[in-house]
């Protein structure tokens, strides 16, 4: 087995961090909101919102009750919606092993946990940081070395989905991939079995639980496509894929993939990034961050922002949660009067398509079998939204080739000179106002003359 390193060159914004989660060993962000949920008689779920600094106190007071759950992510406001995410601390899989043949012969939960670890080693899946007995099934959790910000929500959800596919033989719940998921609290009691939720195995090394770098983990477990061939090891990975068996790319394969400059494309990551760009665009164009134009005489109005945002969410959020997430997202950048009125009607067809896609329906488009959910190419999104070059500087997905080249030049300049463009121009006595245009010559001619003049001066 190729061990997955717990450090890597991926750089993510690192928020100030609070102490670790005393129950599970997660590294927590410095602030945010989370929810404590408790199942009441009659089947209703009571939900309480708490600040992160109340975590230890609240869990000490209420965490040992019956059927107590907690959100697995932290939010920027008291709202358990994916669009209100602040930080994520781990990946997770909910194994309903009691529904599978794995436990049909009376195996104990400790034996099942060992089988999970054997499966990880057999198929080159990184071992979980922690395995929790939920009272009937198991939760597998992979902790991140630092809290991961909302911008990475697409990849985080894709990781959960990939792990569900890897552990399908153990009854992995395909619905338990959303980032607003709640799971049972360690120390609480599962009323269905009467058993206490507890950590049954911890992946400890040198006296501390193993945590993973988010970027490295994503590159290793996610299927890849896009600009270049998918990473693969020389023998094992192609053979398993030919058999339709579970596998992830070896670390050596991922490093080779990156060395060749191939970019790993992930659908959820792309669509979530577009969603973030739409929020950014609304802030750039409207002082309040809320789109105010109806669209008359201008393409990028309320209907367009709302429609395109809903389309991105439909490719990321499970269909049964989509309506609530779309509404929550819309209220971030669209006025309430519009969300309460026309917006719902405009989204009705999209919601229907999302449910049809979730049921497995596919349609023919351009000679390919694809999801019925509307999808727009990047160039078309830029055209519809009328994004200009200045606005693109703030985008992560909705950028054209010109902006890509500008960023490549900035990166090269930073790598080779340690200066940004403004500092480079100032250090070399170059104006930012294109002096060659004032002299009526080309840029190349202007620089050549400048170099010749400098040579004569020496």
Short mmCIF file of C-alpha atoms in Angstrom, two decimals:
data_model
loop_
_atom_site.label_atom_id
_atom_site.label_comp_id
_atom_site.label_asym_id
_atom_site.label_seq_id
_atom_site.Cartn_x
_atom_site.Cartn_y
_atom_site.Cartn_z
CA UNK A 1 0.00 0.00 0.00
CA UNK A 2 1.18 3.50 -0.82
CA UNK A 3 0.89 5.59 2.32
CA UNK A 4 -0.82 8.94 1.95
CA UNK A 5 1.36 11.72 3.37
CA UNK A 6 -0.21 14.00 5.92
CA UNK A 7 1.59 17.07 4.59
CA UNK A 8 1.70 18.50 1.06
CA UNK A 9 2.50 21.70 -0.82
CA UNK A 10 -1.16 22.68 -1.24
CA UNK A 11 -1.76 26.07 0.34
CA UNK A 12 -5.15 26.92 1.78
CA UNK A 13 -6.18 30.00 3.75
CA UNK A 14 -5.38 29.09 7.34
CA UNK A 15 -7.78 30.63 9.85
CA UNK A 16 -6.72 31.05 13.45
CA UNK A 17 -7.54 27.80 15.14
CA UNK A 18 -9.27 27.01 18.40
CA UNK A 19 -8.42 23.97 20.54
CA UNK A 20 -9.12 20.51 19.21
CA UNK A 21 -12.50 18.87 19.60
CA UNK A 22 -12.15 17.03 22.92
CA UNK A 23 -14.44 14.21 21.80
CA UNK A 24 -13.02 13.37 18.39
CA UNK A 25 -9.73 15.19 17.85
CA UNK A 26 -10.81 17.55 15.07
CA UNK A 27 -8.92 20.79 14.54
CA UNK A 28 -11.52 23.53 14.92
CA UNK A 29 -11.69 27.03 13.41
CA UNK A 30 -11.58 30.04 15.72
CA UNK A 31 -15.22 31.00 15.21
CA UNK A 32 -18.47 29.97 13.60
CA UNK A 33 -21.87 28.46 14.33
CA UNK A 34 -22.89 24.84 14.76
CA UNK A 35 -26.12 23.06 15.65
CA UNK A 36 -27.12 20.61 18.35
CA UNK A 37 -30.09 18.51 17.27
CA UNK A 38 -32.21 16.15 19.35
CA UNK A 39 -34.88 13.74 18.18
CA UNK A 40 -38.05 14.18 20.22
CA UNK A 41 -41.05 11.96 20.76
CA UNK A 42 -43.22 11.94 17.72
CA UNK A 43 -40.22 12.04 15.39
CA UNK A 44 -39.69 15.81 15.23
CA UNK A 45 -36.15 17.17 15.44
CA UNK A 46 -35.34 20.07 17.75
CA UNK A 47 -32.44 22.20 16.57
CA UNK A 48 -30.37 24.68 18.56
CA UNK A 49 -27.77 27.03 17.12
CA UNK A 50 -24.63 27.67 19.15
CA UNK A 51 -21.43 29.59 18.72
CA UNK A 52 -18.24 27.60 18.40
CA UNK A 53 -16.89 28.84 21.73
CA UNK A 54 -19.88 27.16 23.41
CA UNK A 55 -19.07 23.73 21.95
CA UNK A 56 -17.41 22.13 24.97
CA UNK A 57 -19.95 23.54 27.45
CA UNK A 58 -23.02 22.54 25.43
CA UNK A 59 -21.76 19.02 24.73
CA UNK A 60 -20.87 18.54 28.40
CA UNK A 61 -24.42 19.55 29.38
CA UNK A 62 -26.47 17.90 26.64
CA UNK A 63 -24.18 15.64 24.64
CA UNK A 64 -24.86 12.52 26.70
CA UNK A 65 -28.62 12.56 26.12
CA UNK A 66 -30.67 10.27 23.90
CA UNK A 67 -30.64 10.71 20.11
CA UNK A 68 -28.42 13.80 20.15
CA UNK A 69 -26.83 14.95 16.89
CA UNK A 70 -24.46 17.75 15.88
CA UNK A 71 -23.66 19.43 12.58
CA UNK A 72 -20.41 18.26 11.02
CA UNK A 73 -19.49 21.66 9.57
CA UNK A 74 -19.37 25.19 10.94
CA UNK A 75 -21.42 28.06 9.52
CA UNK A 76 -21.02 31.81 9.15
CA UNK A 77 -24.44 32.48 10.67
CA UNK A 78 -27.03 30.54 12.73
CA UNK A 79 -28.34 28.64 9.72
CA UNK A 80 -27.52 25.02 8.82
CA UNK A 81 -27.45 25.49 5.07
CA UNK A 82 -24.54 24.57 2.81
CA UNK A 83 -24.57 28.05 1.26
CA UNK A 84 -23.90 29.49 4.73
CA UNK A 85 -20.84 27.33 5.34
CA UNK A 86 -17.79 28.85 6.98
CA UNK A 87 -15.42 25.90 7.52
CA UNK A 88 -15.26 22.12 7.22
CA UNK A 89 -13.11 20.01 9.51
CA UNK A 90 -13.33 16.48 8.09
CA UNK A 91 -14.73 14.08 5.52
CA UNK A 92 -17.17 11.40 6.64
CA UNK A 93 -19.11 8.30 5.64
CA UNK A 94 -22.15 6.83 7.42
CA UNK A 95 -22.06 3.01 7.20
CA UNK A 96 -25.37 1.24 7.74
CA UNK A 97 -23.53 -2.05 8.18
CA UNK A 98 -26.50 -3.65 9.94
CA UNK A 99 -28.34 -3.60 6.61
CA UNK A 100 -25.64 -5.56 4.78
CA UNK A 101 -24.45 -9.18 4.67
CA UNK A 102 -21.31 -8.04 6.52
CA UNK A 103 -23.12 -8.46 9.86
CA UNK A 104 -25.51 -11.22 8.82
CA UNK A 105 -23.50 -13.91 10.63
CA UNK A 106 -23.47 -12.04 13.93
CA UNK A 107 -20.12 -10.26 13.68
CA UNK A 108 -19.45 -7.73 16.40
CA UNK A 109 -18.93 -4.09 15.57
CA UNK A 110 -15.25 -4.35 16.48
CA UNK A 111 -14.79 -7.08 13.88
CA UNK A 112 -16.57 -4.96 11.28
CA UNK A 113 -14.26 -2.03 12.11
CA UNK A 114 -11.25 -4.28 11.48
CA UNK A 115 -12.76 -5.34 8.15
CA UNK A 116 -13.10 -1.67 7.20
CA UNK A 117 -9.42 -1.11 7.94
CA UNK A 118 -8.47 -4.24 5.98
CA UNK A 119 -10.50 -2.91 3.05
CA UNK A 120 -8.68 0.42 3.24
CA UNK A 121 -5.31 -1.32 3.08
CA UNK A 122 -6.44 -3.69 0.33
CA UNK A 123 -7.69 -0.95 -1.99
CA UNK A 124 -5.24 1.87 -1.16
CA UNK A 125 -7.89 3.97 0.58
CA UNK A 126 -6.45 6.23 3.31
CA UNK A 127 -7.34 4.89 6.73
CA UNK A 128 -9.87 7.02 8.65
CA UNK A 129 -8.66 9.23 11.46
CA UNK A 130 -11.47 7.85 13.60
CA UNK A 131 -14.14 5.15 13.50
CA UNK A 132 -17.23 5.85 15.60
CA UNK A 133 -19.88 3.30 16.55
CA UNK A 134 -23.19 5.12 16.11
CA UNK A 135 -25.12 2.58 18.20
CA UNK A 136 -25.97 0.45 15.18
CA UNK A 137 -23.64 1.39 12.33
CA UNK A 138 -20.30 3.12 11.93
CA UNK A 139 -19.13 6.63 11.08
CA UNK A 140 -15.77 6.87 9.32
CA UNK A 141 -14.09 10.28 9.64
CA UNK A 142 -10.98 11.70 8.03
CA UNK A 143 -9.80 14.85 9.86
CA UNK A 144 -8.13 17.76 8.04
CA UNK A 145 -4.91 19.28 9.30
CA UNK A 146 -6.58 22.68 9.31
CA UNK A 147 -10.17 23.88 8.81
CA UNK A 148 -11.09 24.07 5.13
CA UNK A 149 -12.92 27.24 3.96
CA UNK A 150 -16.24 27.40 2.13
CA UNK A 151 -14.57 27.94 -1.24
CA UNK A 152 -13.59 24.25 -1.17
CA UNK A 153 -17.12 23.00 -0.43
CA UNK A 154 -17.51 21.47 -3.90
CA UNK A 155 -14.43 19.30 -3.54
CA UNK A 156 -15.35 18.43 0.04
CA UNK A 157 -18.72 17.07 -1.07
CA UNK A 158 -17.08 15.22 -3.97
CA UNK A 159 -14.71 13.57 -1.49
CA UNK A 160 -17.66 12.38 0.60
CA UNK A 161 -19.32 10.94 -2.52
CA UNK A 162 -16.13 9.19 -3.61
CA UNK A 163 -15.75 7.63 -0.16
CA UNK A 164 -19.37 6.45 -0.26
CA UNK A 165 -18.61 4.62 -3.51
CA UNK A 166 -15.51 3.06 -1.96
CA UNK A 167 -17.45 1.69 1.04
CA UNK A 168 -20.69 0.68 -0.69
CA UNK A 169 -20.18 -2.97 0.39
CA UNK A 170 -20.45 -1.78 4.00
CA UNK A 171 -23.77 -0.04 3.41
CA UNK A 172 -22.42 3.51 2.94
CA UNK A 173 -25.40 5.89 2.94
CA UNK A 174 -25.36 7.81 -0.39
CA UNK A 175 -27.54 10.56 1.12
CA UNK A 176 -25.04 11.35 3.90
CA UNK A 177 -22.67 13.39 1.76
CA UNK A 178 -24.07 16.92 2.14
CA UNK A 179 -22.06 19.42 4.13
CA UNK A 180 -25.00 20.40 6.33
CA UNK A 181 -25.20 16.79 7.60
CA UNK A 182 -25.78 16.02 11.27
CA UNK A 183 -24.38 12.87 12.92
CA UNK A 184 -24.79 11.43 16.39
CA UNK A 185 -22.66 12.91 19.16
CA UNK A 186 -20.03 10.74 20.83
CA UNK A 187 -21.31 9.92 24.32
CA UNK A 188 -25.01 10.14 23.41
CA UNK A 189 -27.38 7.16 23.40
CA UNK A 190 -28.99 5.63 20.32
CA UNK A 191 -32.60 4.90 21.32
CA UNK A 192 -32.98 2.23 18.64
CA UNK A 193 -30.27 0.04 20.13
CA UNK A 194 -29.86 1.48 23.61
CA UNK A 195 -26.11 1.68 23.01
CA UNK A 196 -23.80 4.61 23.59
CA UNK A 197 -22.12 6.29 20.63
CA UNK A 198 -18.38 5.80 21.06
CA UNK A 199 -15.05 5.94 19.26
CA UNK A 200 -14.07 2.30 18.62
CA UNK A 201 -10.82 2.97 16.76
CA UNK A 202 -8.51 5.94 16.45
CA UNK A 203 -5.71 6.26 13.90
CA UNK A 204 -3.00 7.44 16.27
CA UNK A 205 0.64 8.14 15.42
CA UNK A 206 3.25 9.55 17.79
CA UNK A 207 0.60 10.16 20.42
CA UNK A 208 -1.74 12.15 18.20
CA UNK A 209 -4.55 11.31 15.77
CA UNK A 210 -3.57 11.25 12.09
CA UNK A 211 -4.89 14.19 10.10
CA UNK A 212 -4.69 14.74 6.36
CA UNK A 213 -3.88 17.63 4.08
CA UNK A 214 -7.12 18.44 2.27
CA UNK A 215 -5.59 19.10 -1.16
CA UNK A 216 -3.48 15.95 -1.18
CA UNK A 217 -6.40 13.86 0.01
CA UNK A 218 -8.67 15.28 -2.71
CA UNK A 219 -6.12 14.61 -5.46
CA UNK A 220 -5.74 11.05 -4.21
CA UNK A 221 -9.34 9.92 -3.80
CA UNK A 222 -11.19 11.89 -6.47
CA UNK A 223 -11.57 10.65 -10.04
CA UNK A 224 -9.75 12.96 -12.40
CA UNK A 225 -10.33 14.18 -15.90
CA UNK A 226 -9.77 17.29 -17.93
CA UNK A 227 -6.39 18.57 -19.05
CA UNK A 228 -4.49 15.33 -19.45
CA UNK A 229 -4.72 11.64 -18.65
CA UNK A 230 -5.99 10.43 -15.31
CA UNK A 231 -3.20 9.55 -12.85
CA UNK A 232 -2.55 5.85 -12.54
CA UNK A 233 0.11 3.54 -11.19
CA UNK A 234 1.95 1.30 -13.61
CA UNK A 235 0.10 -1.96 -12.99
CA UNK A 236 -2.37 -2.14 -10.13
CA UNK A 237 -4.69 0.80 -10.89
CA UNK A 238 -5.29 -0.04 -14.60
CA UNK A 239 -5.98 -3.68 -13.70
CA UNK A 240 -8.50 -2.80 -10.99
CA UNK A 241 -10.24 -0.26 -13.20
CA UNK A 242 -10.53 -2.85 -15.96
CA UNK A 243 -12.24 -5.14 -13.46
CA UNK A 244 -14.50 -2.34 -12.23
CA UNK A 245 -13.00 -2.60 -8.76
CA UNK A 246 -12.44 0.12 -6.21
CA UNK A 247 -9.23 2.10 -6.26
CA UNK A 248 -7.73 5.52 -5.84
CA UNK A 249 -4.63 6.90 -7.49
CA UNK A 250 -1.31 6.18 -5.79
CA UNK A 251 0.62 9.11 -4.38
CA UNK A 252 3.35 8.60 -7.01
CA UNK A 253 0.73 8.78 -9.76
CA UNK A 254 -0.72 12.00 -8.37
CA UNK A 255 2.74 13.59 -8.14
CA UNK A 256 3.50 12.58 -11.74
CA UNK A 257 0.16 14.03 -12.81
CA UNK A 258 1.04 17.33 -11.16
CA UNK A 259 4.63 17.33 -12.48
CA UNK A 260 3.31 17.16 -16.03
CA UNK A 261 1.12 20.17 -15.33
CA UNK A 262 -2.14 18.29 -15.71
CA UNK A 263 -5.06 19.84 -13.89
CA UNK A 264 -7.47 17.68 -11.94
CA UNK A 265 -11.02 18.62 -12.83
CA UNK A 266 -13.84 17.99 -10.42
CA UNK A 267 -17.45 18.73 -11.31
CA UNK A 268 -18.65 19.71 -7.81
CA UNK A 269 -15.59 21.94 -7.30
CA UNK A 270 -16.23 23.72 -10.60
CA UNK A 271 -19.92 24.42 -9.99
CA UNK A 272 -19.34 25.57 -6.41
CA UNK A 273 -16.62 27.89 -7.65
CA UNK A 274 -19.03 29.45 -10.16
CA UNK A 275 -21.50 29.93 -7.31
CA UNK A 276 -18.84 31.78 -5.32
CA UNK A 277 -18.05 33.93 -8.37
CA UNK A 278 -21.72 34.91 -8.65
CA UNK A 279 -21.67 36.11 -5.04
CA UNK A 280 -18.48 38.03 -5.72
CA UNK A 281 -19.93 39.59 -8.87
CA UNK A 282 -23.02 40.76 -7.01
CA UNK A 283 -20.80 42.50 -4.43
CA UNK A 284 -18.68 44.12 -7.12
CA UNK A 285 -21.67 45.56 -8.96
CA UNK A 286 -23.94 46.47 -6.05
CA UNK A 287 -22.82 48.24 -2.91
CA UNK A 288 -25.12 46.14 -0.74
CA UNK A 289 -24.07 42.89 -2.43
CA UNK A 290 -27.69 42.38 -3.45
CA UNK A 291 -28.64 42.53 -7.13
CA UNK A 292 -31.25 45.25 -7.61
CA UNK A 293 -31.84 45.43 -11.37
CA UNK A 294 -34.75 43.63 -12.98
CA UNK A 295 -32.88 43.02 -16.22
CA UNK A 296 -34.68 45.45 -18.54
CA UNK A 297 -32.13 46.50 -21.13
CA UNK A 298 -29.45 44.55 -19.31
CA UNK A 299 -28.84 40.82 -19.37
CA UNK A 300 -27.34 40.37 -15.91
CA UNK A 301 -30.43 41.05 -13.83
CA UNK A 302 -32.38 39.27 -11.12
CA UNK A 303 -33.69 36.44 -13.27
CA UNK A 304 -30.29 35.61 -14.73
CA UNK A 305 -28.39 35.69 -11.43
CA UNK A 306 -31.07 33.58 -9.80
CA UNK A 307 -31.28 31.04 -12.60
CA UNK A 308 -27.53 30.55 -13.02
CA UNK A 309 -26.96 30.23 -9.28
CA UNK A 310 -29.73 27.66 -8.93
CA UNK A 311 -28.26 25.66 -11.82
CA UNK A 312 -24.88 25.48 -10.06
CA UNK A 313 -26.46 24.32 -6.80
CA UNK A 314 -28.47 21.66 -8.65
CA UNK A 315 -25.19 20.03 -9.69
CA UNK A 316 -23.86 19.93 -6.13
CA UNK A 317 -26.70 19.68 -3.60
CA UNK A 318 -28.77 16.46 -3.26
CA UNK A 319 -32.22 16.85 -4.83
CA UNK A 320 -34.14 16.44 -1.54
CA UNK A 321 -32.33 19.46 -0.03
CA UNK A 322 -32.09 21.55 -3.18
CA UNK A 323 -35.18 23.77 -2.79
CA UNK A 324 -34.18 24.95 0.70
CA UNK A 325 -30.56 25.57 -0.35
CA UNK A 326 -31.58 27.52 -3.46
CA UNK A 327 -33.83 29.77 -1.41
CA UNK A 328 -31.13 30.34 1.23
CA UNK A 329 -28.56 31.14 -1.46
CA UNK A 330 -30.95 33.47 -3.32
CA UNK A 331 -31.52 35.55 -0.19
CA UNK A 332 -27.78 36.24 -0.07
CA UNK A 333 -27.71 38.15 -3.37
CA UNK A 334 -31.35 38.76 -4.41
CA UNK A 335 -33.94 41.02 -2.73
CA UNK A 336 -36.50 39.32 -0.49
CA UNK A 337 -39.44 40.66 -2.50
CA UNK A 338 -38.12 38.83 -5.55
CA UNK A 339 -37.30 35.57 -3.71
CA UNK A 340 -40.78 35.57 -2.14
CA UNK A 341 -42.42 36.24 -5.50
CA UNK A 342 -41.26 35.31 -9.00
CA UNK A 343 -38.10 33.42 -8.08
CA UNK A 344 -39.83 30.27 -6.83
CA UNK A 345 -41.83 29.96 -10.02
CA UNK A 346 -38.69 30.34 -12.13
CA UNK A 347 -37.00 27.48 -10.23
CA UNK A 348 -39.85 24.98 -10.39
CA UNK A 349 -38.70 23.37 -13.65
CA UNK A 350 -35.12 23.12 -12.42
CA UNK A 351 -36.23 21.36 -9.24
CA UNK A 352 -38.20 18.89 -11.31
CA UNK A 353 -35.14 18.21 -13.48
CA UNK A 354 -32.99 17.70 -10.37
CA UNK A 355 -35.36 15.07 -9.01
CA UNK A 356 -35.40 13.33 -12.40
CA UNK A 357 -31.60 13.36 -12.46
CA UNK A 358 -31.49 11.92 -8.94
CA UNK A 359 -33.76 9.11 -10.11
CA UNK A 360 -31.20 8.23 -12.77
CA UNK A 361 -32.73 9.90 -15.81
CA UNK A 362 -30.36 10.94 -18.60
CA UNK A 363 -30.93 12.83 -21.84
CA UNK A 364 -29.16 13.05 -25.18
CA UNK A 365 -27.38 16.33 -25.91
CA UNK A 366 -24.74 16.92 -28.56
CA UNK A 367 -24.39 13.20 -29.13
CA UNK A 368 -23.70 12.54 -25.44
CA UNK A 369 -25.77 11.09 -22.62
CA UNK A 370 -25.92 13.76 -19.92
CA UNK A 371 -27.88 14.91 -16.88
CA UNK A 372 -31.15 16.74 -17.66
CA UNK A 373 -30.06 19.63 -15.41
CA UNK A 374 -29.15 22.74 -17.40
CA UNK A 375 -25.41 23.30 -17.75
CA UNK A 376 -23.64 26.31 -19.25
CA UNK A 377 -20.11 26.47 -20.61
CA UNK A 378 -17.75 28.98 -19.07
CA UNK A 379 -17.63 31.21 -22.14
CA UNK A 380 -21.41 31.36 -22.24
CA UNK A 381 -21.60 32.28 -18.55
CA UNK A 382 -19.10 35.11 -19.07
CA UNK A 383 -21.12 36.34 -22.05
CA UNK A 384 -24.47 36.19 -20.29
CA UNK A 385 -23.18 37.95 -17.18
CA UNK A 386 -21.19 40.50 -19.22
CA UNK A 387 -18.13 40.06 -17.01
CA UNK A 388 -15.38 42.52 -17.92
CA UNK A 389 -11.63 42.13 -17.52
CA UNK A 390 -11.51 44.14 -14.30
CA UNK A 391 -14.21 41.98 -12.68
CA UNK A 392 -12.44 38.82 -13.80
CA UNK A 393 -9.52 39.72 -11.57
CA UNK A 394 -11.75 38.83 -8.62
CA UNK A 395 -13.10 35.59 -10.11
CA UNK A 396 -11.84 32.03 -9.69
CA UNK A 397 -13.79 30.23 -12.44
CA UNK A 398 -15.33 32.82 -14.74
CA UNK A 399 -12.16 34.06 -16.39
CA UNK A 400 -11.14 34.09 -20.05
CA UNK A 401 -7.83 33.25 -21.73
CA UNK A 402 -6.63 36.84 -21.41
CA UNK A 403 -7.06 36.78 -17.63
CA UNK A 404 -5.38 33.38 -17.44
CA UNK A 405 -2.36 34.75 -19.30
CA UNK A 406 -2.24 37.78 -16.99
CA UNK A 407 -2.22 35.50 -13.93
CA UNK A 408 0.46 33.31 -15.48
CA UNK A 409 2.62 36.40 -16.06
CA UNK A 410 2.05 37.57 -12.49
CA UNK A 411 3.01 34.15 -11.17
CA UNK A 412 6.14 34.04 -13.33
CA UNK A 413 7.12 37.54 -12.22
CA UNK A 414 6.57 36.67 -8.55
CA UNK A 415 8.53 33.42 -8.88
CA UNK A 416 11.47 35.02 -10.71
CA UNK A 417 11.64 38.53 -9.25
CA UNK A 418 9.71 38.31 -6.00
CA UNK A 419 7.71 41.38 -7.06
CA UNK A 420 4.19 42.03 -8.20
CA UNK A 421 3.54 44.03 -11.39
CA UNK A 422 3.37 47.45 -9.71
CA UNK A 423 6.62 46.86 -7.82
CA UNK A 424 8.32 45.49 -10.94
CA UNK A 425 7.34 48.53 -13.03
CA UNK A 426 8.48 50.94 -10.34
CA UNK A 427 11.80 49.14 -9.84
CA UNK A 428 12.54 49.25 -13.54
CA UNK A 429 11.36 52.81 -14.09
CA UNK A 430 8.50 51.75 -16.32
CA UNK A 431 5.22 53.64 -16.38
CA UNK A 432 1.92 51.82 -16.25
CA UNK A 433 0.37 54.15 -18.84
CA UNK A 434 1.87 52.48 -21.99
CA UNK A 435 4.40 55.15 -23.02
CA UNK A 436 4.97 53.51 -26.42
CA UNK A 437 1.48 54.59 -27.42
CA UNK A 438 2.30 58.21 -26.66
CA UNK A 439 5.40 57.98 -28.88
CA UNK A 440 3.51 56.21 -31.66
CA UNK A 441 5.71 53.09 -31.70
CA UNK A 442 5.17 49.44 -30.82
CA UNK A 443 5.88 48.11 -27.37
CA UNK A 444 8.81 46.03 -28.68
CA UNK A 445 10.35 49.05 -30.39
CA UNK A 446 9.98 51.18 -27.26
CA UNK A 447 11.74 48.57 -25.09
CA UNK A 448 14.48 48.06 -27.70
CA UNK A 449 15.20 51.78 -27.79
CA UNK A 450 15.25 51.89 -23.99
CA UNK A 451 17.79 49.06 -23.88
CA UNK A 452 19.94 50.68 -26.58
CA UNK A 453 19.92 53.98 -24.67
CA UNK A 454 20.96 52.20 -21.48
CA UNK A 455 23.80 50.43 -23.33
CA UNK A 456 25.14 53.73 -24.71
CA UNK A 457 25.01 55.30 -21.25
CA UNK A 458 27.29 52.54 -19.95
#
